């Protein structure tokens, strides 16, 4: 008898108990009571803590909780479901029912959260049929649109497209806002065939488009390089009673300019006032940019002046477009003048325009003029952008003016920028090329004091410079610092040290460097080997040169033509 009882599932046994003693019924009652109490709590965002009841919750109990509390207290129920551990998760039917209850209470953002949770937990589930059957009566009309938005939130564009078309065909189409979100996403992805299919489904379903719908469609036509069709589409919409706004016209203007159809853009610009849509700041800026790119800078300036005369205040973008045009044509005086006008107008976003002007001056080598412009701007409180400093410092280093570059680096730090190691390296390398190792070492020390770690390029420039100037011992000390920093020297550093010691008349130390590189770093530098052999053959006896050659062979070096020439020279010198 006991064996027979043991084979009966526990759920069957508990179902035989009276309702008051059934633990599964009790846990549902407890959870529902807590959710009802949470709905009356002042702190509505506070999650419902029912961790102690979770071991008693299964799928059936969760369904009972959703059916009991989800209709009358949907928001606490949603928070409860969202907080469930991975071991017990709501089903698509649970979340669809809850989304319906939330939408019925006009909690649309929370209904979207419920559907987004559904899309995340059950990515392979076809949610639309579940959603349409979530209520015994007709589903809330907002649910198909919210599902489309939830799928878009998870970048499931194809699923959102299919859901929108199927919902429209089933007589429950998404609303205009949801269709707009879908159309915009399809346009951004360049899926124009699907975009027009969604537009056709929207028309068939009788969903009335709004201004945003038409702006998205016009923008899609322009992005699809079909600006001519966009103009015809616009005229068709006007015949249907739609009145394009300035966003629509600006989209068309940008499409024309992008395709090089500047005259069409200018004609459309002139037509806008007659259609009771006066051009705004964006309209003028789009045409100014198109004129600058077409090398019609004087016309762009007239457009700028026309914009000001019409009462529009140029913003940083409008100024920057014209300033960039001046710099591209090498008209730096006009660019500087317009930049000063921009600063004087009180605009704070001058970083891009200032960077463009600095780059324009650096390109033609007018560095002193640029510095004379930057200095008073700093005194006026204008922060020079990091990219502008980088460009100017690089140009000064190319012009072999490291002290001026270092002064700019100090300005850069004072302006709150944090120079990177590459910028310090430009200045270190410039000092080294100018045979000023002391200043280069000072810059390295400055880097370390500012917690910028010198890298391999920093050390190689210093070692090469010191060895070239007869300070190979100092170069060796810098190499040891490089090794202590965790980096490994290469053949170029080996060659610099060996050639430096050889030139200073210390081939014995040079040989130690060659041996150290072979044994410590497994680097066989043929340039160092040949330089050492050449020095021995020129300054030592034939016997010493041949003995060195034997030691080099033991280290793994293989003689080449240059080695042979050095040995032959040493032998001929001995015979002479």
Coordinates of C-alpha atoms in Angstrom, one line a residue:
X1 CA 0.0 0.0 0.0
X2 CA 2.8 2.4 0.9
X3 CA 4.5 1.7 -2.5
X4 CA 1.3 2.6 -4.3
X5 CA 0.9 5.8 -2.5
X6 CA 4.5 6.8 -3.2
X7 CA 3.9 6.6 -6.9
X8 CA 1.1 9.2 -6.7
X9 CA 2.4 12.7 -7.7
X10 CA 2.5 15.2 -4.9
X11 CA 0.4 17.6 -6.9
X12 CA -2.4 15.0 -7.1
X13 CA -2.2 14.5 -3.4
X14 CA -2.4 18.1 -2.5
X15 CA -5.4 18.6 -4.9
X16 CA -7.3 16.2 -2.6
X17 CA -6.9 18.5 0.4
X18 CA -9.5 21.0 1.4
X19 CA -9.0 24.5 -0.2
X20 CA -8.0 26.0 3.2
X21 CA -5.2 23.4 3.7
X22 CA -3.9 23.2 0.1
X23 CA -0.4 24.8 0.0
X24 CA -0.7 25.6 -3.7
X25 CA -3.9 27.5 -3.2
X26 CA -2.4 29.2 -0.1
X27 CA 0.6 30.5 -2.0
X28 CA -1.6 32.0 -4.7
X29 CA -3.7 33.7 -2.0
X30 CA -0.6 35.1 -0.3
X31 CA 1.0 36.4 -3.5
X32 CA -2.3 38.0 -4.6
X33 CA -2.8 39.6 -1.2
X34 CA 0.7 41.1 -1.3
X35 CA 0.2 42.5 -4.8
X36 CA -3.1 44.1 -3.8
X37 CA -1.4 45.7 -0.8
X38 CA 1.5 46.9 -3.1
X39 CA -1.1 48.6 -5.3
X40 CA -2.1 50.7 -2.3
X41 CA 1.5 51.5 -1.3
X42 CA 2.5 55.2 -1.6
X43 CA 5.9 54.1 -3.1
X44 CA 4.5 52.5 -6.3
X45 CA 7.9 51.8 -7.8
X46 CA 9.0 49.7 -4.8
X47 CA 9.4 46.0 -5.9
X48 CA 7.3 43.4 -4.2
X49 CA 9.5 41.2 -2.1
X50 CA 8.1 37.7 -2.1
X51 CA 11.3 35.7 -2.2
X52 CA 10.2 33.4 0.6
X53 CA 7.2 32.2 -1.5
X54 CA 9.1 31.5 -4.7
X55 CA 9.9 27.8 -3.9
X56 CA 6.2 27.1 -3.8
X57 CA 5.5 28.8 -7.2
X58 CA 5.1 26.7 -10.3
X59 CA 3.7 27.5 -13.7
X60 CA 0.1 26.8 -12.6
X61 CA 0.4 28.9 -9.5
X62 CA 2.0 31.8 -11.6
X63 CA -1.0 31.5 -14.0
X64 CA -3.4 31.8 -11.1
X65 CA -1.6 34.8 -9.7
X66 CA -1.6 36.6 -13.1
X67 CA -5.3 35.9 -13.6
X68 CA -6.3 37.0 -10.1
X69 CA -4.0 40.0 -9.6
X70 CA -3.1 41.0 -13.2
X71 CA -6.5 42.3 -14.0
X72 CA -7.1 44.5 -11.0
X73 CA -3.5 45.3 -10.0
X74 CA -1.5 45.0 -13.2
X75 CA 1.4 47.3 -12.3
X76 CA 2.5 45.5 -9.1
X77 CA 2.0 42.2 -10.9
X78 CA 4.3 43.3 -13.7
X79 CA 7.0 44.3 -11.3
X80 CA 6.6 41.0 -9.6
X81 CA 7.0 39.1 -12.9
X82 CA 10.0 41.2 -13.9
X83 CA 11.8 40.4 -10.6
X84 CA 11.3 36.6 -10.9
X85 CA 14.6 34.6 -10.9
X86 CA 15.6 32.6 -14.1
X87 CA 14.4 29.4 -12.6
X88 CA 10.8 30.5 -12.8
X89 CA 9.9 32.9 -15.6
X90 CA 6.5 34.1 -17.0
X91 CA 5.2 32.5 -20.2
X92 CA 4.2 34.5 -23.3
X93 CA 0.5 34.1 -22.3
X94 CA 1.2 35.6 -18.8
X95 CA 2.9 38.7 -20.3
X96 CA 0.4 39.2 -23.1
X97 CA -2.5 39.1 -20.6
X98 CA -0.7 41.6 -18.4
X99 CA 0.1 43.9 -21.4
X100 CA -3.7 43.9 -22.2
X101 CA -4.6 44.8 -18.6
X102 CA -2.0 47.6 -18.5
X103 CA -3.1 49.0 -21.8
X104 CA -6.7 48.9 -20.6
X105 CA -5.6 51.0 -17.6
X106 CA -3.8 53.4 -20.0
X107 CA -0.4 52.4 -18.6
X108 CA 1.0 52.2 -22.2
X109 CA 4.7 52.6 -21.3
X110 CA 4.4 49.7 -18.8
X111 CA 2.5 47.6 -21.3
X112 CA 5.4 48.2 -23.7
X113 CA 7.8 47.0 -20.9
X114 CA 5.7 43.8 -20.6
X115 CA 5.9 43.1 -24.3
X116 CA 9.6 44.0 -24.4
X117 CA 10.1 41.4 -21.6
X118 CA 8.2 38.9 -23.6
X119 CA 10.4 39.5 -26.7
X120 CA 13.5 39.2 -24.6
X121 CA 12.5 36.0 -22.7
X122 CA 10.9 34.2 -25.7
X123 CA 12.8 35.4 -28.8
X124 CA 11.5 32.4 -30.9
X125 CA 7.9 32.8 -29.9
X126 CA 5.3 34.3 -32.4
X127 CA 3.8 36.8 -30.0
X128 CA 1.1 38.3 -32.3
X129 CA -1.5 35.4 -32.1
X130 CA -0.9 35.2 -28.3
X131 CA -1.4 38.9 -28.0
X132 CA -4.6 38.9 -30.1
X133 CA -6.0 36.1 -27.9
X134 CA -4.9 37.6 -24.6
X135 CA -8.3 38.8 -23.7
X136 CA -11.7 37.0 -23.8
X137 CA -13.0 40.1 -25.5
X138 CA -11.4 42.1 -28.3
X139 CA -7.7 42.9 -27.7
X140 CA -6.9 46.5 -26.8
X141 CA -6.2 48.4 -30.1
X142 CA -2.8 49.7 -28.9
X143 CA -1.3 46.2 -28.4
X144 CA -0.2 45.5 -32.0
X145 CA 1.6 48.8 -32.2
X146 CA 3.2 48.2 -28.8
X147 CA 4.4 44.8 -30.0
X148 CA 6.0 46.4 -33.0
X149 CA 7.8 48.9 -30.8
X150 CA 8.9 46.2 -28.4
X151 CA 10.4 44.2 -31.3
X152 CA 12.2 47.3 -32.6
X153 CA 13.5 47.9 -29.1
X154 CA 15.3 44.6 -29.4
X155 CA 16.5 45.3 -32.9
X156 CA 14.2 42.6 -34.4
X157 CA 13.4 44.7 -37.4
X158 CA 12.2 41.8 -39.7
X159 CA 9.9 40.4 -36.9
X160 CA 8.5 43.9 -36.3
X161 CA 7.8 44.3 -40.1
X162 CA 6.1 41.0 -40.3
X163 CA 4.0 41.6 -37.1
X164 CA 2.8 45.0 -38.5
X165 CA 1.7 43.5 -41.8
X166 CA 0.0 40.5 -40.2
X167 CA -1.8 42.7 -37.6
X168 CA -3.0 45.0 -40.4
X169 CA -4.2 42.1 -42.4
X170 CA -6.0 40.7 -39.3
X171 CA -8.0 43.9 -38.9
X172 CA -6.0 45.1 -35.8
X173 CA -3.4 47.4 -37.4
X174 CA -0.7 49.3 -35.4
X175 CA -1.4 53.0 -34.9
X176 CA 0.4 55.7 -36.9
X177 CA 3.1 56.3 -34.2
X178 CA 4.0 52.6 -34.3
X179 CA 4.0 52.5 -38.1
X180 CA 6.2 55.6 -38.1
X181 CA 8.7 53.9 -35.8
X182 CA 8.8 50.9 -38.1
X183 CA 9.1 53.1 -41.3
X184 CA 12.0 55.1 -39.7
X185 CA 13.8 51.9 -38.7
X186 CA 13.4 50.5 -42.2
X187 CA 14.7 53.7 -43.7
X188 CA 17.8 53.8 -41.4
X189 CA 18.5 50.2 -42.4
X190 CA 18.2 51.0 -46.1
X191 CA 15.4 48.4 -46.5
X192 CA 13.3 50.6 -48.8
X193 CA 11.3 47.8 -50.5
X194 CA 10.0 46.7 -47.1
X195 CA 9.4 50.4 -46.2
X196 CA 7.1 50.9 -49.1
X197 CA 5.3 47.6 -48.4
X198 CA 4.7 48.7 -44.8
X199 CA 3.4 52.1 -46.2
X200 CA 1.0 50.2 -48.5
X201 CA -0.2 48.0 -45.6
X202 CA -0.8 51.2 -43.6
X203 CA -3.0 52.7 -46.4
X204 CA -5.0 49.4 -46.9
X205 CA -5.7 49.3 -43.2
X206 CA -7.0 52.8 -43.1
X207 CA -4.3 54.1 -40.7
X208 CA -4.2 57.9 -41.2
X209 CA -0.7 59.1 -41.7
X210 CA 0.6 62.3 -40.0
X211 CA 3.3 64.8 -40.8
X212 CA 6.0 62.6 -39.4
X213 CA 4.9 59.8 -41.7
X214 CA 5.4 61.9 -44.7
X215 CA 8.7 63.3 -43.5
X216 CA 10.0 59.8 -43.0
X217 CA 8.9 58.8 -46.5
X218 CA 10.4 61.8 -48.2
X219 CA 13.6 61.3 -46.2
X220 CA 13.6 57.6 -47.3
X221 CA 13.2 58.6 -51.0
X222 CA 16.2 61.0 -50.6
X223 CA 18.3 58.5 -48.8
X224 CA 17.5 55.9 -51.5
X225 CA 19.0 58.4 -54.0
X226 CA 15.5 59.0 -55.5
X227 CA 15.1 62.7 -54.8
X228 CA 13.3 63.2 -58.1
X229 CA 10.6 60.7 -57.1
X230 CA 10.5 62.5 -53.7
X231 CA 9.5 65.8 -55.4
X232 CA 6.7 64.0 -57.3
X233 CA 5.6 62.2 -54.1
X234 CA 5.5 65.6 -52.3
X235 CA 3.3 67.0 -55.0
X236 CA 1.0 64.0 -54.8
X237 CA 0.7 64.4 -51.1
X238 CA -0.2 68.1 -51.5
X239 CA -3.0 67.1 -53.9
X240 CA -4.3 64.8 -51.2
X241 CA -4.5 67.7 -48.8
X242 CA -1.2 67.2 -46.9
X243 CA 0.7 70.4 -46.2
X244 CA 4.4 69.7 -46.0
X245 CA 6.3 71.4 -43.1
X246 CA 9.8 72.9 -43.1
X247 CA 11.2 69.5 -42.1
X248 CA 9.9 68.0 -45.3
X249 CA 11.4 70.7 -47.4
X250 CA 14.7 70.5 -45.6
X251 CA 14.8 66.8 -46.2
X252 CA 14.3 67.4 -49.9
X253 CA 16.9 70.2 -49.9
X254 CA 19.5 67.9 -48.3
X255 CA 18.7 65.1 -50.8
X256 CA 19.2 67.5 -53.8
X257 CA 22.5 68.8 -52.4
X258 CA 23.8 65.4 -51.6
X259 CA 23.2 64.3 -55.3
X260 CA 24.8 67.5 -56.6
X261 CA 21.5 68.9 -57.9
X262 CA 22.2 72.3 -56.5
X263 CA 20.0 74.3 -58.9
X264 CA 17.0 72.1 -58.0
X265 CA 17.7 72.8 -54.4
X266 CA 17.9 76.6 -55.0
X267 CA 14.6 76.6 -56.9
X268 CA 12.9 74.6 -54.2
X269 CA 14.3 77.1 -51.6
X270 CA 12.8 80.0 -53.5
X271 CA 9.4 78.2 -53.8
X272 CA 9.1 77.6 -50.0
X273 CA 7.8 81.1 -49.1
X274 CA 5.2 80.9 -51.8
X275 CA 3.9 77.7 -50.2
X276 CA 3.7 79.4 -46.8
X277 CA 6.7 77.5 -45.4
X278 CA 9.4 80.1 -44.8
X279 CA 13.0 78.7 -44.8
X280 CA 14.5 78.3 -41.4
X281 CA 18.1 78.2 -40.1
X282 CA 18.5 74.6 -41.2
X283 CA 17.3 75.4 -44.7
X284 CA 19.9 78.1 -45.2
X285 CA 22.7 76.0 -43.7
X286 CA 21.9 73.1 -46.0
X287 CA 22.2 75.3 -49.0
X288 CA 25.3 77.1 -47.7
X289 CA 27.0 73.7 -47.3
X290 CA 26.0 72.7 -50.8
X291 CA 27.3 75.9 -52.3
X292 CA 30.6 75.6 -50.4
X293 CA 31.0 72.0 -51.7
X294 CA 30.3 73.3 -55.2
X295 CA 33.1 75.9 -54.8
X296 CA 30.6 78.7 -54.9
X297 CA 31.8 80.3 -51.8
X298 CA 30.7 83.9 -52.6
X299 CA 27.1 82.6 -53.2
X300 CA 27.3 80.8 -49.8
X301 CA 28.4 84.0 -48.2
X302 CA 25.4 85.8 -49.8
X303 CA 23.1 83.1 -48.5
X304 CA 24.6 83.6 -45.0
X305 CA 24.0 87.4 -45.2
X306 CA 20.5 86.7 -46.5
X307 CA 19.8 84.5 -43.5
X308 CA 20.9 87.2 -41.1
X309 CA 18.8 89.9 -42.9
X310 CA 15.7 87.7 -42.6
X311 CA 16.1 87.8 -38.8
X312 CA 17.6 84.4 -38.2
X313 CA 20.6 84.2 -35.8
X314 CA 23.3 81.9 -37.2
X315 CA 24.2 79.0 -34.9
X316 CA 27.6 77.3 -34.6
X317 CA 26.8 74.9 -37.4
X318 CA 26.0 77.7 -39.9
X319 CA 29.2 79.6 -38.9
X320 CA 31.2 76.4 -39.1
X321 CA 30.0 75.5 -42.6
X322 CA 31.1 78.9 -44.0
X323 CA 34.3 78.9 -42.1
X324 CA 35.2 75.4 -43.4
X325 CA 34.4 76.7 -47.0
X326 CA 36.8 79.6 -46.5
X327 CA 39.6 77.3 -45.2
X328 CA 39.1 74.8 -48.0
X329 CA 39.7 77.6 -50.5
X330 CA 42.7 79.0 -48.6
X331 CA 40.9 82.3 -47.7
X332 CA 42.2 82.2 -44.2
X333 CA 41.7 86.0 -43.5
X334 CA 37.9 85.7 -44.1
X335 CA 37.9 82.5 -42.0
X336 CA 39.6 84.2 -39.1
X337 CA 37.3 87.2 -39.4
X338 CA 34.2 85.0 -39.3
X339 CA 35.5 83.0 -36.4
X340 CA 36.0 86.2 -34.4
X341 CA 32.5 87.3 -35.3
X342 CA 31.3 83.9 -34.1
X343 CA 33.1 84.2 -30.8
X344 CA 31.9 87.8 -30.4
X345 CA 28.3 86.7 -30.9
X346 CA 28.5 84.7 -27.6
X347 CA 28.2 81.2 -29.1
X348 CA 29.9 78.7 -26.9
X349 CA 30.2 75.8 -29.4
X350 CA 33.2 77.1 -31.3
X351 CA 35.4 74.1 -30.9
X352 CA 34.8 72.6 -34.4
X353 CA 35.1 75.9 -36.2
X354 CA 38.3 76.7 -34.3
X355 CA 39.8 73.3 -35.1
X356 CA 39.0 73.8 -38.8
X357 CA 40.7 77.3 -38.8
X358 CA 43.8 75.9 -37.0
X359 CA 44.1 73.0 -39.5
X360 CA 43.7 75.4 -42.4
X361 CA 46.6 77.6 -41.1
X362 CA 48.8 74.5 -40.4
X363 CA 48.1 73.1 -43.8
X364 CA 49.7 76.1 -45.5
X365 CA 52.4 76.7 -42.9
X366 CA 51.0 80.0 -41.4
X367 CA 51.9 78.9 -37.9
X368 CA 52.8 82.3 -36.5
X369 CA 49.6 83.9 -37.7
X370 CA 47.7 81.0 -36.1
X371 CA 49.5 81.4 -32.8
X372 CA 48.7 85.1 -32.9
X373 CA 45.1 84.2 -33.3
X374 CA 45.0 81.5 -30.6
X375 CA 46.7 83.5 -27.8
X376 CA 44.1 86.3 -27.6
X377 CA 41.3 83.8 -27.9
X378 CA 42.6 82.0 -24.8
X379 CA 42.8 85.3 -22.9
X380 CA 39.1 85.9 -23.8
X381 CA 38.3 82.6 -22.1
X382 CA 37.8 80.5 -25.3
X383 CA 38.9 76.9 -24.7
X384 CA 41.0 75.7 -27.6
X385 CA 39.9 72.1 -28.6
X386 CA 42.3 69.2 -28.0
X387 CA 42.3 68.4 -31.7
X388 CA 43.3 72.0 -32.5
X389 CA 46.3 71.8 -30.1
X390 CA 47.3 68.4 -31.5
X391 CA 47.3 69.7 -35.1
X392 CA 49.2 72.9 -34.2
X393 CA 51.8 71.0 -32.0
X394 CA 52.3 68.5 -34.9
X395 CA 52.9 71.3 -37.4
X396 CA 55.4 73.1 -35.1
X397 CA 57.3 69.9 -34.6
X398 CA 57.4 69.3 -38.4
X399 CA 58.7 72.9 -38.7
X400 CA 61.5 72.0 -36.1
X401 CA 60.2 74.4 -33.5
X402 CA 60.0 72.2 -30.4
X403 CA 60.1 75.1 -27.8
X404 CA 57.0 76.6 -29.3
X405 CA 55.3 73.2 -29.4
X406 CA 56.2 72.7 -25.7
X407 CA 54.7 76.0 -24.8
X408 CA 51.5 75.0 -26.6
X409 CA 51.5 71.7 -24.6
X410 CA 51.6 73.8 -21.4
X411 CA 48.6 75.8 -22.6
X412 CA 46.8 72.6 -23.4
X413 CA 47.3 71.4 -19.8
X414 CA 46.2 74.7 -18.4
X415 CA 43.0 74.5 -20.5
X416 CA 42.1 71.3 -18.8
X417 CA 43.1 68.8 -21.5
X418 CA 45.1 65.7 -20.8
X419 CA 47.7 65.2 -23.6
X420 CA 48.3 61.7 -24.7
X421 CA 51.7 60.0 -24.9
X422 CA 51.7 60.5 -28.7
X423 CA 51.7 64.2 -28.3
X424 CA 54.6 64.2 -25.9
X425 CA 56.5 61.9 -28.2
X426 CA 56.2 64.4 -31.0
X427 CA 57.9 67.0 -28.9
X428 CA 60.5 64.6 -27.6
X429 CA 61.3 63.5 -31.1
X430 CA 61.5 67.1 -32.3
X431 CA 64.0 68.0 -29.5
X432 CA 66.1 65.0 -30.4
X433 CA 66.1 65.9 -34.1
X434 CA 67.2 69.4 -33.1
X435 CA 70.1 67.8 -31.0
X436 CA 68.6 69.0 -27.7
X437 CA 68.6 65.9 -25.5
X438 CA 68.4 67.9 -22.3
X439 CA 65.1 69.4 -23.2
X440 CA 63.9 66.0 -24.5
X441 CA 64.8 64.4 -21.2
X442 CA 63.0 67.2 -19.4
X443 CA 59.8 66.5 -21.4
X444 CA 60.1 62.8 -20.5
X445 CA 60.3 63.8 -16.8
X446 CA 57.3 66.0 -17.3
X447 CA 55.4 63.1 -18.8
X448 CA 56.1 60.9 -15.8
X449 CA 55.1 63.7 -13.3
X450 CA 51.8 64.0 -15.1
X451 CA 51.3 60.2 -14.9
X452 CA 51.7 59.7 -18.6
X453 CA 53.9 56.6 -19.1
X454 CA 56.6 56.9 -21.7
X455 CA 56.4 54.2 -24.4
X456 CA 58.8 52.6 -26.7
X457 CA 58.9 55.5 -29.2
X458 CA 59.8 57.9 -26.4
X459 CA 62.8 55.8 -25.3
X460 CA 64.0 55.0 -28.9
X461 CA 64.1 58.7 -29.8
X462 CA 66.1 59.5 -26.7
X463 CA 68.6 56.6 -27.1
X464 CA 69.2 57.4 -30.8
X465 CA 69.8 61.0 -30.1
X466 CA 72.2 60.5 -27.1
X467 CA 74.2 57.9 -29.0
X468 CA 74.4 60.1 -32.1
X469 CA 75.8 63.0 -29.9
X470 CA 78.5 61.0 -28.3
X471 CA 76.6 60.2 -25.0
X472 CA 76.2 56.5 -25.5
X473 CA 76.6 55.8 -21.7
X474 CA 73.6 58.0 -21.1
X475 CA 71.8 56.2 -23.9
X476 CA 72.6 52.9 -22.2
X477 CA 71.1 54.2 -19.0
X478 CA 67.9 55.2 -20.8
X479 CA 67.8 51.7 -22.3
X480 CA 67.9 50.2 -18.8
X481 CA 65.0 52.4 -17.8
X482 CA 63.1 51.1 -20.9
X483 CA 63.8 47.5 -19.8
X484 CA 62.7 48.3 -16.2
X485 CA 59.4 49.7 -17.6
X486 CA 58.6 46.3 -18.9
X487 CA 59.4 46.8 -22.6
X488 CA 62.1 45.1 -24.7
X489 CA 64.6 46.9 -26.9
X490 CA 64.9 46.1 -30.5
X491 CA 67.6 46.0 -33.2
X492 CA 67.4 49.7 -33.8
X493 CA 68.3 50.5 -30.2
X494 CA 71.1 47.9 -30.3
X495 CA 72.5 49.4 -33.5
X496 CA 72.4 53.0 -32.0
X497 CA 74.3 51.9 -28.9
X498 CA 76.9 49.8 -30.7
X499 CA 77.5 52.4 -33.4
X500 CA 77.7 55.1 -30.7
X501 CA 80.3 53.3 -28.6
X502 CA 82.3 52.4 -31.7
X503 CA 82.4 56.0 -32.7
X504 CA 83.4 57.0 -29.2
X505 CA 86.4 54.6 -29.4
X506 CA 85.0 52.0 -27.0
X507 CA 84.5 48.8 -29.0
X508 CA 84.9 46.6 -25.9
X509 CA 81.7 48.1 -24.5
X510 CA 80.1 47.8 -27.9
X511 CA 80.9 44.1 -27.9
X512 CA 79.2 43.7 -24.5
X513 CA 76.1 45.4 -25.9
X514 CA 76.0 42.9 -28.8
X515 CA 76.5 40.0 -26.5
X516 CA 73.8 41.2 -24.1
X517 CA 71.3 41.6 -26.9
X518 CA 72.0 38.0 -28.1
X519 CA 71.9 36.4 -24.7
X520 CA 69.2 38.4 -22.9
X521 CA 66.8 39.2 -25.8
X522 CA 67.7 36.7 -28.5
X523 CA 68.3 39.6 -30.9
X524 CA 71.0 39.2 -33.6
X525 CA 71.6 42.7 -35.1
X526 CA 73.7 42.4 -38.2
X527 CA 74.1 46.1 -38.4
X528 CA 75.7 46.1 -34.9
X529 CA 77.8 43.1 -35.8
X530 CA 79.2 44.7 -38.9
X531 CA 79.8 48.0 -37.2
X532 CA 81.8 46.3 -34.5
X533 CA 83.8 44.2 -37.0
X534 CA 84.6 47.3 -39.0
X535 CA 85.8 49.2 -35.9
X536 CA 88.1 46.3 -34.9
X537 CA 89.5 45.9 -38.4
X538 CA 90.2 49.7 -38.6
X539 CA 91.7 50.1 -35.1
X540 CA 92.9 46.8 -33.8
X541 CA 95.4 44.2 -35.0
X542 CA 94.5 41.4 -37.4
X543 CA 94.7 38.8 -34.6
X544 CA 92.3 40.7 -32.4
X545 CA 89.9 41.2 -35.4
X546 CA 90.0 37.4 -36.2
X547 CA 89.5 36.6 -32.5
X548 CA 86.4 38.9 -32.4
X549 CA 85.1 37.1 -35.5
X550 CA 85.4 33.8 -33.7
X551 CA 83.5 35.2 -30.7
X552 CA 80.8 36.5 -33.0
X553 CA 80.5 33.0 -34.7
X554 CA 80.0 31.5 -31.2
X555 CA 77.1 33.9 -30.6
X556 CA 75.4 32.8 -33.9
X557 CA 76.3 35.6 -36.3
X558 CA 76.9 34.6 -39.9
X559 CA 79.5 36.7 -41.9
X560 CA 78.1 38.5 -44.9
X561 CA 79.7 40.5 -47.8
X562 CA 80.2 43.6 -45.5
X563 CA 81.9 41.5 -42.9
X564 CA 84.2 40.1 -45.5
X565 CA 85.1 43.5 -46.8
X566 CA 86.0 44.6 -43.2
X567 CA 88.2 41.6 -42.6
X568 CA 89.9 41.9 -46.0
X569 CA 90.6 45.6 -45.2
X570 CA 92.1 44.6 -41.8
X571 CA 94.3 41.9 -43.4
X572 CA 95.5 44.2 -46.2
X573 CA 96.3 46.9 -43.6
X574 CA 98.3 44.3 -41.6
X575 CA 100.2 43.2 -44.7
X576 CA 101.0 46.8 -45.5

